[in-house]
CSV table of C-alpha atoms and ligand atoms in Angstrom, one decimal:
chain,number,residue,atom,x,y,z
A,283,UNK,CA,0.0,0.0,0.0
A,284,UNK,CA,1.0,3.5,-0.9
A,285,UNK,CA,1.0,4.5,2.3
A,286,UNK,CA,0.5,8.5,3.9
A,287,UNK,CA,3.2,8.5,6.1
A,288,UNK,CA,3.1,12.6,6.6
A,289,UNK,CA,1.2,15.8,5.8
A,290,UNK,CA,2.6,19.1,6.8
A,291,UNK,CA,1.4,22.7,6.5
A,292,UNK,CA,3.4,25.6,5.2
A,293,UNK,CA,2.3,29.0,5.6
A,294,UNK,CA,4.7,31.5,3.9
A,295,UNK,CA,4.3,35.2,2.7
A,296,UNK,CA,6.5,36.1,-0.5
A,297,UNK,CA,4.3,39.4,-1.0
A,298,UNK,CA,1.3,37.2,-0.2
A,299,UNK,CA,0.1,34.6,2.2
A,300,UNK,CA,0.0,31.0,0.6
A,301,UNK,CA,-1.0,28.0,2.2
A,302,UNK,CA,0.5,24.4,1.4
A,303,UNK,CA,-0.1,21.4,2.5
A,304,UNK,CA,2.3,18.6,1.6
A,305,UNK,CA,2.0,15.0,1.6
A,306,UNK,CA,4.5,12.3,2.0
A,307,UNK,CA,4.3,8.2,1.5
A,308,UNK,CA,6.0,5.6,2.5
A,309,UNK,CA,7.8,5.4,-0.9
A,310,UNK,CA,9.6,8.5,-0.6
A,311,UNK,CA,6.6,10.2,-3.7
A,312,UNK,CA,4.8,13.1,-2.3
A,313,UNK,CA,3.0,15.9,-3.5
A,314,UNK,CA,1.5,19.2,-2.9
A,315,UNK,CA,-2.3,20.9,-2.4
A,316,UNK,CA,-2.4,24.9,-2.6
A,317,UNK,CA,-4.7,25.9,0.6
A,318,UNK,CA,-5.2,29.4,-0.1
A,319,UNK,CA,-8.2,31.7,1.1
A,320,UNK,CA,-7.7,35.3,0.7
A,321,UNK,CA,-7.9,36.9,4.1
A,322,UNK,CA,-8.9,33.8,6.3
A,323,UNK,CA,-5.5,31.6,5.4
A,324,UNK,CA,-4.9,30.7,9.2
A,325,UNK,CA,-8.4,29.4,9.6
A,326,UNK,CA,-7.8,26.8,7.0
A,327,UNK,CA,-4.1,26.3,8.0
A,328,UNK,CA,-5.7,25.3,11.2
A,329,UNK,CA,-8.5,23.0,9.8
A,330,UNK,CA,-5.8,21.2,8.1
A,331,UNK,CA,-3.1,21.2,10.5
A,332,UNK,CA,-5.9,20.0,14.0
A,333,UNK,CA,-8.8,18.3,12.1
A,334,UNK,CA,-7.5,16.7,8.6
A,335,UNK,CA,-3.7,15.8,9.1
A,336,UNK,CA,-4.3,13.2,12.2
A,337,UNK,CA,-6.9,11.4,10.2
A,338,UNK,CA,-4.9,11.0,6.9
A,339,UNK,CA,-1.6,9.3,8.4
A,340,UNK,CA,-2.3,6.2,7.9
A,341,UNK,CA,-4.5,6.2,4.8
A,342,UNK,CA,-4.1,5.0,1.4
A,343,UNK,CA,-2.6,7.6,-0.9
A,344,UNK,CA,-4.3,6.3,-4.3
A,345,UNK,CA,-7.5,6.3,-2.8
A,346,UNK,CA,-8.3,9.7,-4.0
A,347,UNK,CA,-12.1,9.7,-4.2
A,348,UNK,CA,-12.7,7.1,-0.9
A,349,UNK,CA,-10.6,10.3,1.2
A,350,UNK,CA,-12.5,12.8,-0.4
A,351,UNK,CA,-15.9,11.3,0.8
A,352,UNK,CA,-14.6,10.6,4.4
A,353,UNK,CA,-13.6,14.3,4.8
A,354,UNK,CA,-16.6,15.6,3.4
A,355,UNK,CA,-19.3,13.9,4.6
A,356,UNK,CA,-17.4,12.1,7.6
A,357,UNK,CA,-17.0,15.7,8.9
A,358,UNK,CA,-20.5,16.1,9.3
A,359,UNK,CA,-20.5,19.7,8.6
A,360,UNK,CA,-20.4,20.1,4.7
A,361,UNK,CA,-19.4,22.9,2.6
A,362,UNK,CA,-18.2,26.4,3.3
A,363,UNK,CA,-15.2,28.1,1.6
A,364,UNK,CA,-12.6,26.5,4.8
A,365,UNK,CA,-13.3,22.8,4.8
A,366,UNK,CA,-13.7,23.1,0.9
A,367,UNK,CA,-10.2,24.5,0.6
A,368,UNK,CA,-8.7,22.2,3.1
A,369,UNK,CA,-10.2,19.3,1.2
A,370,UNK,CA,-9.3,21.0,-2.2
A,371,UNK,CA,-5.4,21.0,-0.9
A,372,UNK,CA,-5.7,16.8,0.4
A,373,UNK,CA,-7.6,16.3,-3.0
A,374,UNK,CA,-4.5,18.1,-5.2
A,375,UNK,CA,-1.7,16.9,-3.5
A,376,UNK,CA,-2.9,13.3,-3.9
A,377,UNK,CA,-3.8,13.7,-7.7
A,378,UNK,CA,0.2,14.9,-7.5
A,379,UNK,CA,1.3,12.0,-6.1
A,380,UNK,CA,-1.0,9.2,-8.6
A,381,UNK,CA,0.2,11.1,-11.4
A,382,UNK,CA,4.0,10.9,-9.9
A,383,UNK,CA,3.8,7.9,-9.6
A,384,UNK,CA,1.9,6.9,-12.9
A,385,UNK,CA,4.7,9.0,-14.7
A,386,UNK,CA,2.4,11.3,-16.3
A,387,UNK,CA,1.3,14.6,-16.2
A,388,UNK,CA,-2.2,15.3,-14.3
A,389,UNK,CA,-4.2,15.9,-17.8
A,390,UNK,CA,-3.3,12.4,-18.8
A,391,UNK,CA,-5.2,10.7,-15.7
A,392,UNK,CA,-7.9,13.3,-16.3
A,393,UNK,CA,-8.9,12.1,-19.7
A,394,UNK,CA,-6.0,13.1,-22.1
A,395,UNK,CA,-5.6,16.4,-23.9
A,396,UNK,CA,-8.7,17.9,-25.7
A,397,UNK,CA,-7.3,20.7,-26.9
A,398,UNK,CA,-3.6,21.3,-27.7
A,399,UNK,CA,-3.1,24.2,-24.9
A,400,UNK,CA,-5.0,26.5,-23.0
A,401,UNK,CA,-7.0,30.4,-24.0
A,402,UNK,CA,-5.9,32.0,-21.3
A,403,UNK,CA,-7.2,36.1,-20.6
A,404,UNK,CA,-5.2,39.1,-18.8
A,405,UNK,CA,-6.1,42.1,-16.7
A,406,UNK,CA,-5.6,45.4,-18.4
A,407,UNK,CA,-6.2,47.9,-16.0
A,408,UNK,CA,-5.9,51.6,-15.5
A,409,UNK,CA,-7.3,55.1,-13.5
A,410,UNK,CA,-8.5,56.3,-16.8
A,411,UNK,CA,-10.1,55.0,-20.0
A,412,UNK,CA,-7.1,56.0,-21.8
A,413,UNK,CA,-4.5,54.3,-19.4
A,414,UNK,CA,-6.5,50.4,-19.4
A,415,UNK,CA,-6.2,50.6,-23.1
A,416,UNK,CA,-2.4,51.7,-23.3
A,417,UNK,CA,-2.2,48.3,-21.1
A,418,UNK,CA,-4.3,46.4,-23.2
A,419,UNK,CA,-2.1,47.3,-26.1
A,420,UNK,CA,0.4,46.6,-24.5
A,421,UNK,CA,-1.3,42.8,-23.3
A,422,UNK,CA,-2.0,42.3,-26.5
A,423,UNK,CA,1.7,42.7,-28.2
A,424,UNK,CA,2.3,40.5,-25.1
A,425,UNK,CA,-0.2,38.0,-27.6
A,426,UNK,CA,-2.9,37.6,-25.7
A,427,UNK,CA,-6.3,36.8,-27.3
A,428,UNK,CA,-9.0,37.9,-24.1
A,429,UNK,CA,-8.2,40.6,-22.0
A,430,UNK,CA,-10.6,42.0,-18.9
A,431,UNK,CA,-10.8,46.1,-18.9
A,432,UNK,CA,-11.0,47.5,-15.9
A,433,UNK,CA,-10.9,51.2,-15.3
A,434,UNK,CA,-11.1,53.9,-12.5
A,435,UNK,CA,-14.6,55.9,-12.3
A,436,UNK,CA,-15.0,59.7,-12.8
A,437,UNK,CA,-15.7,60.9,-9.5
A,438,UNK,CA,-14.7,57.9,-7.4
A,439,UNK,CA,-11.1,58.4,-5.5
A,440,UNK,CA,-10.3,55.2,-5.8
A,441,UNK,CA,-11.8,51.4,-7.8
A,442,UNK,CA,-11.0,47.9,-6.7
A,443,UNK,CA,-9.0,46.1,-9.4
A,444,UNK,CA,-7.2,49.4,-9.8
A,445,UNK,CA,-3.6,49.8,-8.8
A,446,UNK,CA,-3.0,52.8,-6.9
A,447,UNK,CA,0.4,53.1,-7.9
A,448,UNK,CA,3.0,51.6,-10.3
A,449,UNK,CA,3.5,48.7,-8.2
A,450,UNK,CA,1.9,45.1,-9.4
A,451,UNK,CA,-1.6,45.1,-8.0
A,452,UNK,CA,-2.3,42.9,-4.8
A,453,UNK,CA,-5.9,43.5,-3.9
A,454,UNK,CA,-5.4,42.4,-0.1
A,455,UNK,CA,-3.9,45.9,1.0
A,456,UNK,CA,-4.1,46.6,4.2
A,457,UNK,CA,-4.1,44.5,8.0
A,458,UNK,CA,-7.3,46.1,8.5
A,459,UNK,CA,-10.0,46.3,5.5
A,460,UNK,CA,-9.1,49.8,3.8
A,461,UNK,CA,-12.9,51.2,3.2
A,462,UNK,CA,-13.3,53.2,-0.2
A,463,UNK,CA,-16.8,55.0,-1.1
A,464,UNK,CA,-18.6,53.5,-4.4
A,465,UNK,CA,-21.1,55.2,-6.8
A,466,UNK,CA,-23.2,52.8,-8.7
A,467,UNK,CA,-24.4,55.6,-10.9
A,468,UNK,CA,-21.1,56.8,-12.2
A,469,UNK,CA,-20.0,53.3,-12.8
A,470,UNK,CA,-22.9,52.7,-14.8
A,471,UNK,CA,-22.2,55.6,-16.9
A,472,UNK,CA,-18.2,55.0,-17.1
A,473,UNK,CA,-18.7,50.9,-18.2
A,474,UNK,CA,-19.7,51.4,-21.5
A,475,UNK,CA,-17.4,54.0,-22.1
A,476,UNK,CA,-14.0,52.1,-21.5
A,477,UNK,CA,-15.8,49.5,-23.9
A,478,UNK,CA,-16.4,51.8,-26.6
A,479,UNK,CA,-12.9,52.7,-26.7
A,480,UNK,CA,-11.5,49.3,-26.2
A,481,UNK,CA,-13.4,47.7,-29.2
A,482,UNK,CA,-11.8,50.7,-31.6
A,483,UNK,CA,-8.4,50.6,-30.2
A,484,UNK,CA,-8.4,46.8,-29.6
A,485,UNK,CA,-9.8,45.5,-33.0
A,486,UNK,CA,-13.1,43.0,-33.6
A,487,UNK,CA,-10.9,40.0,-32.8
A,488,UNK,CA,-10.3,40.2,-29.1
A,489,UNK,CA,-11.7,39.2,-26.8
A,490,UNK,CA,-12.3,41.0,-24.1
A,491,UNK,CA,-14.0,40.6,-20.6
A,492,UNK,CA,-15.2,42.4,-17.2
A,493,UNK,CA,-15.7,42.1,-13.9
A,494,UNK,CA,-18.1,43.5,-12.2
A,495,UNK,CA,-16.9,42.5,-8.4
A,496,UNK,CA,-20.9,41.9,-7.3
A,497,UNK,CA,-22.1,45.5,-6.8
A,498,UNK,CA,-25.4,45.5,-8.8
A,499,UNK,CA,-28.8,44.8,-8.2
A,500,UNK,CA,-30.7,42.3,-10.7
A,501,UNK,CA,-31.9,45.2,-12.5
A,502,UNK,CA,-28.9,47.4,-12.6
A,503,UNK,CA,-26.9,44.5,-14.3
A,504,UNK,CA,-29.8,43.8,-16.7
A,505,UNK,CA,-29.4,47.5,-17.8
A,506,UNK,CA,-25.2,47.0,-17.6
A,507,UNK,CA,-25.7,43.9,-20.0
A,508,UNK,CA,-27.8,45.9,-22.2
A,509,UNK,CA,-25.8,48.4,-22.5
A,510,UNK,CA,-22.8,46.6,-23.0
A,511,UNK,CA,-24.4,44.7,-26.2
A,512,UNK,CA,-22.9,46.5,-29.0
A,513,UNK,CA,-19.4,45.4,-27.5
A,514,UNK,CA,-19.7,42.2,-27.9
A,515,UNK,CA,-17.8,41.2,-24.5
A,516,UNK,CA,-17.1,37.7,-23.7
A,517,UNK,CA,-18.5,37.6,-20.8
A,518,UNK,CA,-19.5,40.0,-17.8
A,519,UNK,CA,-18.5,38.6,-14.5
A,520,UNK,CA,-20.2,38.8,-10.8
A,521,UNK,CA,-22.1,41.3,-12.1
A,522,UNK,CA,-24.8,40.0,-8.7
A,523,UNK,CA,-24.8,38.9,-5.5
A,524,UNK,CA,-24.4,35.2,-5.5
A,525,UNK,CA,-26.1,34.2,-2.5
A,526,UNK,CA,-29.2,34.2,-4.2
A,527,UNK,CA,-29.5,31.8,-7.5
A,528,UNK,CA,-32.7,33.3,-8.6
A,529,UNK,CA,-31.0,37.0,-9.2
A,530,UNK,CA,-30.1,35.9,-12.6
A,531,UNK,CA,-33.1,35.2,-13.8
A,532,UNK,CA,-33.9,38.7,-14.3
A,533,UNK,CA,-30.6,39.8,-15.9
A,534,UNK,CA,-31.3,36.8,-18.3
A,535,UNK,CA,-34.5,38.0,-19.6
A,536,UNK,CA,-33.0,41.6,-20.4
A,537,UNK,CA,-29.8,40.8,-22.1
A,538,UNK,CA,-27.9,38.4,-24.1
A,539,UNK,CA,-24.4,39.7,-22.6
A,540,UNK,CA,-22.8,36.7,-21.8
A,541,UNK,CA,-22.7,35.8,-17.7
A,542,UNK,CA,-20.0,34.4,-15.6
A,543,UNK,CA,-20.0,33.9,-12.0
A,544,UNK,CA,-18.9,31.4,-9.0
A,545,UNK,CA,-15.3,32.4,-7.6
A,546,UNK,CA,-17.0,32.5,-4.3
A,547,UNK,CA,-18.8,29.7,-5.3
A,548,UNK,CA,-17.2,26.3,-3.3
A,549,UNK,CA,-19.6,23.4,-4.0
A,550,UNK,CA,-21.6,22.3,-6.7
A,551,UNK,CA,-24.5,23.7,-4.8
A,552,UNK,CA,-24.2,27.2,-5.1
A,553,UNK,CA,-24.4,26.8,-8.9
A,554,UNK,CA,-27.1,23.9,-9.2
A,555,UNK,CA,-30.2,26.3,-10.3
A,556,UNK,CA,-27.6,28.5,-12.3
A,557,UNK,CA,-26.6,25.9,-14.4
A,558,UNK,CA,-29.6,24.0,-14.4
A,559,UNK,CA,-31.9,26.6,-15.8
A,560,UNK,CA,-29.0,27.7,-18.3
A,561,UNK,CA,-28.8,31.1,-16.1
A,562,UNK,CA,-24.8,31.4,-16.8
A,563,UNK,CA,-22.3,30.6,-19.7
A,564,UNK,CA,-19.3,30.0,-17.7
A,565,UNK,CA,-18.3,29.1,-14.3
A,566,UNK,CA,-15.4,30.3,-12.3
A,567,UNK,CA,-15.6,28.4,-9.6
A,568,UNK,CA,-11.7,27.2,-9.3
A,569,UNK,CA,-9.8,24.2,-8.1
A,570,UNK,CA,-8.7,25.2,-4.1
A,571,UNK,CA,-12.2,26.8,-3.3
A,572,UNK,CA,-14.2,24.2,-4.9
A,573,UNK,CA,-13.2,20.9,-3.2
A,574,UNK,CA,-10.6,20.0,-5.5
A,575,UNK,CA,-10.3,18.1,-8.8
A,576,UNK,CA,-12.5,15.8,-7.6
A,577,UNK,CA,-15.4,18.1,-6.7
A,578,UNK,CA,-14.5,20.4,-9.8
A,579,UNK,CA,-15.1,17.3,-12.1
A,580,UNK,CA,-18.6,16.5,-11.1
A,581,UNK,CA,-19.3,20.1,-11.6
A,582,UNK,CA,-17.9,20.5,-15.2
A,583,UNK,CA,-19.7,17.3,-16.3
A,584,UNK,CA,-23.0,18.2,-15.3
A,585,UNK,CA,-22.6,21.8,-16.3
A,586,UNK,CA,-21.4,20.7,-19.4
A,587,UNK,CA,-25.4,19.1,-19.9
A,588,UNK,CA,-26.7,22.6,-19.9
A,589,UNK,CA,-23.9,24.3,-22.3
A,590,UNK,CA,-22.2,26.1,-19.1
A,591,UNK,CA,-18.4,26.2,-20.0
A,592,UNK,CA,-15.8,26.8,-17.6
A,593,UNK,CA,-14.0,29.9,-16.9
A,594,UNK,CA,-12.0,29.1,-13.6
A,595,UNK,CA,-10.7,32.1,-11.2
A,596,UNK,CA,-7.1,32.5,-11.5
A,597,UNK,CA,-5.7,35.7,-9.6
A,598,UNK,CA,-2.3,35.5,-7.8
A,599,UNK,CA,-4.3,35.1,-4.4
A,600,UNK,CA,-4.6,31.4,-5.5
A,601,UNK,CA,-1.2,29.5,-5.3
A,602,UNK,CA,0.9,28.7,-8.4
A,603,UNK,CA,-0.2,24.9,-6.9
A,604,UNK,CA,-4.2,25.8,-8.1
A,605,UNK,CA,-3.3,27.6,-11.4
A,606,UNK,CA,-1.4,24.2,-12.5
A,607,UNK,CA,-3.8,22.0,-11.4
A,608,UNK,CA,-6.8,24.1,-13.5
A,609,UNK,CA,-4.4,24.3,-16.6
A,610,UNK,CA,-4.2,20.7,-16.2
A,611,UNK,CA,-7.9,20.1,-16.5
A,612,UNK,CA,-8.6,22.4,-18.6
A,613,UNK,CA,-6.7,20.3,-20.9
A,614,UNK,CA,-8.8,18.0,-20.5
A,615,UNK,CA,-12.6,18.7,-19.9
A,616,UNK,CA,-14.6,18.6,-22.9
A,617,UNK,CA,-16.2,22.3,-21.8
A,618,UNK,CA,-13.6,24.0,-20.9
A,619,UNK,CA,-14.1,28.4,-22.3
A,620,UNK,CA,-11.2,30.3,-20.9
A,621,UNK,CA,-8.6,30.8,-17.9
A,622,UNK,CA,-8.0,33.4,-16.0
A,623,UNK,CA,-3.9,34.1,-16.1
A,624,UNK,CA,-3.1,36.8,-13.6
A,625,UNK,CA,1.1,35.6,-13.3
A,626,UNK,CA,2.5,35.4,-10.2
A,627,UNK,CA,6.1,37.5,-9.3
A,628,UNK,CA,9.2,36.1,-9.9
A,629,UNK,CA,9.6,35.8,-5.9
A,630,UNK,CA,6.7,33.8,-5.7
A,631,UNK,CA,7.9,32.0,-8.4
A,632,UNK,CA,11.5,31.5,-6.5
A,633,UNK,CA,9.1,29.2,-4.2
A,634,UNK,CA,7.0,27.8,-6.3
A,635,UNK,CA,8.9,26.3,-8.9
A,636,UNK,CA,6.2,25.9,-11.7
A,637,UNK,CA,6.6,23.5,-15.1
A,638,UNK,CA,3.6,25.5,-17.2
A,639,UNK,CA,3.9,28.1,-19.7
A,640,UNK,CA,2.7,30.6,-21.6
A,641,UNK,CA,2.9,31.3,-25.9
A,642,UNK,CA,0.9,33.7,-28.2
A,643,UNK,CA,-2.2,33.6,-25.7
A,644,UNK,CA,-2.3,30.2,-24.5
A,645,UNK,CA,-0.7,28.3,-21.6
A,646,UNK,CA,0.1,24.4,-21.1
A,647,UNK,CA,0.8,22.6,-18.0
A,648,UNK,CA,3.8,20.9,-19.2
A,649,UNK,CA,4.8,17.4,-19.1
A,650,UNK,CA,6.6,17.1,-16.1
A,651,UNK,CA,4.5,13.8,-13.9
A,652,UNK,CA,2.3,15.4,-11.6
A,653,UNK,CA,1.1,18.5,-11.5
A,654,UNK,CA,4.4,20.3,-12.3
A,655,UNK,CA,5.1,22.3,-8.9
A,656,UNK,CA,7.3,21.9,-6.4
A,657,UNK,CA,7.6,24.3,-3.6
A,658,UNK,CA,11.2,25.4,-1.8
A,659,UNK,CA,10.3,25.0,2.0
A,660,UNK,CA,13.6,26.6,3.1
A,661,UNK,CA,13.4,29.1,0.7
A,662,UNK,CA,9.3,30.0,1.7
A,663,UNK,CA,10.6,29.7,5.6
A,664,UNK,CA,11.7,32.9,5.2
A,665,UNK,CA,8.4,34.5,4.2
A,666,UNK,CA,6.2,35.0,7.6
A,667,UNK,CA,2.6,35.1,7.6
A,668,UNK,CA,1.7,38.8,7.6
A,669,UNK,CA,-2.2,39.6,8.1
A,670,UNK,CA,-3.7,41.1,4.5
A,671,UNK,CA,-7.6,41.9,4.1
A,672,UNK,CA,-9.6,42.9,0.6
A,673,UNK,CA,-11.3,46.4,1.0
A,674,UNK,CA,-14.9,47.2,1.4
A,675,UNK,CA,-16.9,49.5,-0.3
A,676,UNK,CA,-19.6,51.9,1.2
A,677,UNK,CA,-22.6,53.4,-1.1
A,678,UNK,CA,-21.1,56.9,-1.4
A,679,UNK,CA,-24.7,58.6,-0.6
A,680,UNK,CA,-24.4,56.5,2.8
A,681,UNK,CA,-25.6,53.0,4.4
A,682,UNK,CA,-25.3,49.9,2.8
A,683,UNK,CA,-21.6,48.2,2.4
A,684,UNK,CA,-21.3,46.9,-0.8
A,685,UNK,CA,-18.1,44.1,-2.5
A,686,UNK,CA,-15.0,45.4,-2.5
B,134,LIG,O1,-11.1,39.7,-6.3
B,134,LIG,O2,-9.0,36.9,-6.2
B,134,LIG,O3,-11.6,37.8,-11.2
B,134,LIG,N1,-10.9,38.0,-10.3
B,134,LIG,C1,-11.1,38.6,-9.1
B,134,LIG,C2,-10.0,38.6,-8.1
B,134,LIG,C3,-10.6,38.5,-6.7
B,134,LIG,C4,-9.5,38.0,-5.7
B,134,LIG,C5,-10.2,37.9,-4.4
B,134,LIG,O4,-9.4,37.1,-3.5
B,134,LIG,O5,-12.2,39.1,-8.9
B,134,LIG,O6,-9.2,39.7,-8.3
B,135,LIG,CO1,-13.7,38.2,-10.3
C-alpha cells in the first residue's frame, strides 16, 4: 500500500500569504495541495493542521475519491469556503502523487488532452479609460487573445481592481479592511465608455471581458448587460450577489451579454439552479475553493449538460499549486471556455517552482509527472505570515456596504 506517512502545512508570505499542505508516503513520492483563502488563510491552516492531518496518516494515498468522501461527509459539517479548501489541498496533493507515480502529467489521468493548450485572458487595467487601453495594447503585443478592462470611475477616488500606484496590484492591501466609497451611478455611466474605446483601439478580434466585483442589483446589471451589447464582450463577470440563485433570472430576460460567476462559489450547490436553468455561460468556480479536482469534475460534467463552460478564477491570491492544477484540467474537460492568467512575481515563483507556460495567448501545464510544482520549503521559511484583508466598499450617498 501507498501509504501517507506525513502531511505538513506551510504557511509562507513572498508578497502574499500561501498555504501548502504537503504529503509524504511511505515510498519516498509526495506531492503538494495549494490551501489558499484570501484573508482567512490561518483558519484553514488550522483545519488542516488540527482536524485533517491526524486522520490522513495512515491512509491510502491512491484512494483519491474514498478520502475525499470521508472528509466531506465524515465531517458532518459540509461545505463552506474552509473545509472546501482544506479538502481541495488533500484532493491536489494526492492527484500529484498518482500522477508521480503513474509518470504522467495530471491531464493524462484526467482524460488526455482535448485541446492542444489552453485560452488563457489578462487584466488590463488603468485610473482612466485612456490608461487600461495603453495596457491592453500593451497585453495584446504581449499576444494575448482575451483581455478583462477595468478602469477607474470619474468621480470615485479610488476602484478595486485598480492599482494605486506603479506597483503590481495585490488587492489584499491593508491589516485592517481599507474602506473606499462606491457610486453605482457613475459606474454605470463609465462601463460602457472604457468598452467603446476598447473595441476601436483593440480590434473586432479580441476578446475582451469584465468584472463587475458583485455591486449591482438584478436590474442594474440587466441594464449594464444591455448596454454593454454592441461590444460584444465575452463575458461580464459577478455582475450580482451570488447568494441568491434566482438574481439571474432577471438579468437573463434583459440581455444576451454573456454571464460568468462562481469564484466565491465552493460546492456544486451554489451553482445547481444556475446551471440548471441555463442562467450562466461560464463558471469560475476554481480548483482550491471548490473541493478540488474531484469536486470540480462533477461540476464540469453536469454543467457541461446545460452548455455552461468553464471559466475558472485564476488571480495570484490562488497558489501557483491551483493555477497548475486548473491548466491541467482544462486540458482535459470537454467544456472547458477560458482561464483566468493573472502571473505570479518572480519571488513567488523562487518558491513555487512551476513546469507550465505561456505562448501567443495560451498556456500548457507541461509534461513534467504530476502536477508540475514543487515548492522550496527553506526558501518560503523565510516569508512569515503577515495579516492582509480585501477592501470594502460603502454606497457613497451613505448606508449599505457593498463588494470590494
Ligand atoms: O477579487 O482573487 O476575477 N478575479 C477577481 C480577483 C478576486 C480576488 C479575491 O481574492 O475578482 O481579483
Ligand atoms: Co472576479
Amino acid at each position: 500500500m501507498l501509504k501517507i506517512e506525513s502531511a505538513r502545512v506551510i504557511v509562507s508570505s513572498p508578497g502574499r500569504n500561501f498555504v501548502t499542505l504537503k504529503i509524504e508516503t511511505n515510498e519516498g513520492v509526495y506531492g503538494i495541495g495549494d490551501a489558499t483563502l484570501n484573508g482567512r488563510e490561518l483558519a484553514v491552516a488550522s483545519y488542516l493542521q488540527d482536524h485533517i492531518v491526524p486522520c490522513l496518516i495512515g491512509r491510502d494515498a491512491h484512494r483519491i475519491e474514498d478520502i475525499w468522501q470521508f472528509f466531506y461527509r465524515g465531517a458532518y459539517w459540509r461545505r463552506g469556503p474552509v473545509t472546501m479548501s482544506a479538502i481541495a489541498a488533500v484532493d491536489m496533493a494526492l492527484w500529484d502523487i498518482k500522477a508521480k507515480v503513474a509518470g504522467l502529467p495530471l491531464y493524462q489521468l484526467l482524460g488526455g488532452a482535448a485541446r492542444d493548450n489552453v485560452l488563457v485572458y489578462c487584466h488590463a487595467n488603468g485610473k482612466t479609460v485612456e490608461e487600461t487601453i495603453e495596457d491592453a495594447l500593451k497585453h495584446k503585443e504581449m499576444g494575448y487573445k482575451a483581455i478583462r478592462l477595468q478602469a477607474g470611475v470619474p468621480g470615485l477616488k479610488s476602484t478595486y481592481g485598480v492599482p494605486k500606484g506603479k506597483e503590481a496590484y495585490e488587492p489584499a492591501d491593508a491589516d485592517i479592511p481599507t474602506e473606499n466609497l462606491w457610486s453605482t451611478e457613475k459606474y454605470m455611466r463609465s462601463c460602457p465608455k472604457l468598452f467603446e474605446a476598447g473595441r476601436q483601439a483593440l480590434g473586432d478580434d479580441i476578446h475582451l471581458l469584465h468584472d463587475v466585483h458583485h455591486r449591482l442589483t438584478p436590474i442594474e446589471a440587466a441594464r449594464l448587460g444591455k448596454d454593454l451589447e454592441p461590444y460584444r464582450l465575452f463575458w461580464l463577470e459577478d455582475s450580482v450577489d451570488d447568494d441568491n440563485q434566482e438574481n439571474f433570472r432577471i438579468i437573463r430576460r434583459h440581455t444576451t451579454t454573456p454571464l460568468a460567476i462562481g469564484e466565491i462559489f465552493n460546492s456544486v450547490w451554489d451553482m445547481k439552479t444556475l446551471i440548471q436553468e441555463q442562467l450562466i455561460d461560464y463558471i469560475r468556480s476554481t480548483i482550491v475553493h471548490t473541493g478540488g479536482i474531484t469536486h470540480l469534475r462533477q461540476i464540469a460534467h453536469f454543467a457541461d449538460l446545460f452548455n455552461v463552460k468553464t471559466g475558472f478564477h485564476g488571480a495570484t491570491d490562488l497558489s501557483p499549486i491551483t493555477m497548475a492544477c486548473a491548466l491541467h484540467f482544462d486540458m482535459a474537460i470537454h467544456n472547458f471556455g477560458i482561464q483566468e492568467h493573472m502571473p505570479h512575481s518572480e519571488l513567488m515563483e523562487s518558491i513555487f517552482k512551476i513546469g507550465y507556460t505561456f505562448e501567443d495567448g495560451f498556456m500548457h501545464p507541461g509534461e513534467a509527472p504530476g502536477h508540475g510544482v514543487d515548492i522550496d520549503e527553506k526558501e518560503a521559511a523565510k516569508y512569515p505570515y503577515k495579516r492582509a484583508y480585501l477592501p470594502v466598499n460603502r454606497l457613497e450617498q451613505g448606508g449599505a456596504m457593498t463588494n470590494w
